[in-house]
């Protein structure tokens, strides 16, 4: 998973398939993990991307309509 600090350029996804990407952005004390899904994504691709994320991350918000990004958040207390 790609980790980005606020002063760094935009992240490039670490876990990616053609239709699913996972991007991690650090903004202390939290870490946001974005799961972006295109309509053509399979359950297998989404499940693999979710499996690459920390189990302690909590769903925080979402963006999009057809192409969707789900944002999960880790806090310093939930580990990294």
PDB file of C-alpha atoms in Angstrom:
ATOM      1  CA  UNK A   1       0.000   0.000   0.000  1.00  0.00           C
ATOM      2  CA  UNK A   2       1.384   3.449  -0.874  1.00  0.00           C
ATOM      3  CA  UNK A   3       1.923   5.835   2.052  1.00  0.00           C
ATOM      4  CA  UNK A   4       1.948   9.614   1.533  1.00  0.00           C
ATOM      5  CA  UNK A   5       2.766  12.361   3.993  1.00  0.00           C
ATOM      6  CA  UNK A   6       1.087  15.781   3.495  1.00  0.00           C
ATOM      7  CA  UNK A   7       4.205  17.408   1.993  1.00  0.00           C
ATOM      8  CA  UNK A   8       4.657  14.666  -0.598  1.00  0.00           C
ATOM      9  CA  UNK A   9       3.207  14.538  -4.125  1.00  0.00           C
ATOM     10  CA  UNK A  10      -0.058  12.675  -4.719  1.00  0.00           C
ATOM     11  CA  UNK A  11       0.186   8.941  -4.095  1.00  0.00           C
ATOM     12  CA  UNK A  12       0.197   6.243  -6.677  1.00  0.00           C
ATOM     13  CA  UNK A  13      -1.855   3.196  -5.727  1.00  0.00           C
ATOM     14  CA  UNK A  14      -0.033   0.199  -4.355  1.00  0.00           C
ATOM     15  CA  UNK A  15      -2.689  -2.487  -4.612  1.00  0.00           C
ATOM     16  CA  UNK A  16      -4.272  -2.130  -8.006  1.00  0.00           C
ATOM     17  CA  UNK A  17      -6.120  -4.095 -10.586  1.00  0.00           C
ATOM     18  CA  UNK A  18      -7.575  -2.664 -13.743  1.00  0.00           C
ATOM     19  CA  UNK A  19     -10.775  -1.633 -11.933  1.00  0.00           C
ATOM     20  CA  UNK A  20      -9.842  -1.437  -8.213  1.00  0.00           C
ATOM     21  CA  UNK A  21      -7.132   0.642  -6.497  1.00  0.00           C
ATOM     22  CA  UNK A  22      -6.065   1.205  -2.894  1.00  0.00           C
ATOM     23  CA  UNK A  23      -4.307   4.437  -1.924  1.00  0.00           C
ATOM     24  CA  UNK A  24      -3.061   5.394   1.536  1.00  0.00           C
ATOM     25  CA  UNK A  25      -2.649   9.003   2.718  1.00  0.00           C
ATOM     26  CA  UNK A  26      -1.028   9.910   6.052  1.00  0.00           C
ATOM     27  CA  UNK A  27      -2.273  13.022   7.849  1.00  0.00           C
ATOM     28  CA  UNK A  28      -1.309  12.622  11.522  1.00  0.00           C
ATOM     29  CA  UNK A  29      -2.770  11.453  13.745  1.00  0.00           C
ATOM     30  CA  UNK A  30      -4.830   9.535  11.187  1.00  0.00           C
ATOM     31  CA  UNK A  31      -4.241   7.546   8.030  1.00  0.00           C
ATOM     32  CA  UNK A  32      -6.883   7.453   5.276  1.00  0.00           C
ATOM     33  CA  UNK A  33      -7.092   4.487   2.947  1.00  0.00           C
ATOM     34  CA  UNK A  34      -9.078   5.007  -0.248  1.00  0.00           C
ATOM     35  CA  UNK A  35     -10.608   2.048  -2.059  1.00  0.00           C
ATOM     36  CA  UNK A  36     -11.615   3.141  -5.572  1.00  0.00           C
ATOM     37  CA  UNK A  37     -13.909   0.825  -7.517  1.00  0.00           C
ATOM     38  CA  UNK A  38     -15.004   1.085 -11.156  1.00  0.00           C
ATOM     39  CA  UNK A  39     -18.249  -0.493 -12.395  1.00  0.00           C
ATOM     40  CA  UNK A  40     -16.432  -3.329 -14.186  1.00  0.00           C
ATOM     41  CA  UNK A  41     -14.762  -4.552 -10.960  1.00  0.00           C
ATOM     42  CA  UNK A  42     -15.364  -8.121  -9.863  1.00  0.00           C
ATOM     43  CA  UNK A  43     -16.086  -9.279  -6.323  1.00  0.00           C
ATOM     44  CA  UNK A  44     -12.735 -11.071  -6.398  1.00  0.00           C
ATOM     45  CA  UNK A  45     -10.892  -7.809  -7.188  1.00  0.00           C
ATOM     46  CA  UNK A  46     -12.724  -5.861  -4.470  1.00  0.00           C
ATOM     47  CA  UNK A  47     -12.187  -8.634  -1.898  1.00  0.00           C
ATOM     48  CA  UNK A  48      -8.457  -8.796  -2.698  1.00  0.00           C
ATOM     49  CA  UNK A  49      -8.144  -5.029  -2.278  1.00  0.00           C
ATOM     50  CA  UNK A  50     -10.026  -5.102   1.034  1.00  0.00           C
ATOM     51  CA  UNK A  51      -7.801  -7.948   2.244  1.00  0.00           C
ATOM     52  CA  UNK A  52      -4.734  -5.748   1.635  1.00  0.00           C
ATOM     53  CA  UNK A  53      -6.069  -3.130   4.076  1.00  0.00           C
ATOM     54  CA  UNK A  54      -5.619  -3.160   7.875  1.00  0.00           C
ATOM     55  CA  UNK A  55      -8.494  -4.948   9.631  1.00  0.00           C
ATOM     56  CA  UNK A  56      -8.680  -2.146  12.222  1.00  0.00           C
ATOM     57  CA  UNK A  57      -9.504   0.552   9.631  1.00  0.00           C
ATOM     58  CA  UNK A  58     -12.994   2.047  10.050  1.00  0.00           C
ATOM     59  CA  UNK A  59     -15.246   3.216   7.198  1.00  0.00           C
ATOM     60  CA  UNK A  60     -15.239   7.035   7.264  1.00  0.00           C
ATOM     61  CA  UNK A  61     -16.852   8.389   4.078  1.00  0.00           C
ATOM     62  CA  UNK A  62     -17.423   7.849   0.373  1.00  0.00           C
ATOM     63  CA  UNK A  63     -17.166   9.794  -2.866  1.00  0.00           C
ATOM     64  CA  UNK A  64     -18.481   9.273  -6.356  1.00  0.00           C
ATOM     65  CA  UNK A  65     -21.505   7.881  -8.095  1.00  0.00           C
ATOM     66  CA  UNK A  66     -20.535   5.381 -10.781  1.00  0.00           C
ATOM     67  CA  UNK A  67     -16.821   5.140  -9.968  1.00  0.00           C
ATOM     68  CA  UNK A  68     -16.865   4.986  -6.170  1.00  0.00           C
ATOM     69  CA  UNK A  69     -14.176   5.675  -3.574  1.00  0.00           C
ATOM     70  CA  UNK A  70     -14.714   4.339  -0.070  1.00  0.00           C
ATOM     71  CA  UNK A  71     -12.489   5.967   2.554  1.00  0.00           C
ATOM     72  CA  UNK A  72     -11.422   3.950   5.580  1.00  0.00           C
ATOM     73  CA  UNK A  73      -9.559   5.590   8.466  1.00  0.00           C
ATOM     74  CA  UNK A  74      -6.954   4.360  10.899  1.00  0.00           C
ATOM     75  CA  UNK A  75      -6.042   6.374  13.966  1.00  0.00           C
ATOM     76  CA  UNK A  76      -2.747   6.226  15.825  1.00  0.00           C
ATOM     77  CA  UNK A  77      -4.380   3.987  18.439  1.00  0.00           C
ATOM     78  CA  UNK A  78      -5.552   1.415  15.855  1.00  0.00           C
ATOM     79  CA  UNK A  79      -2.016   0.673  14.665  1.00  0.00           C
ATOM     80  CA  UNK A  80      -0.322   0.787  11.288  1.00  0.00           C
TER      81      UNK A  80
END
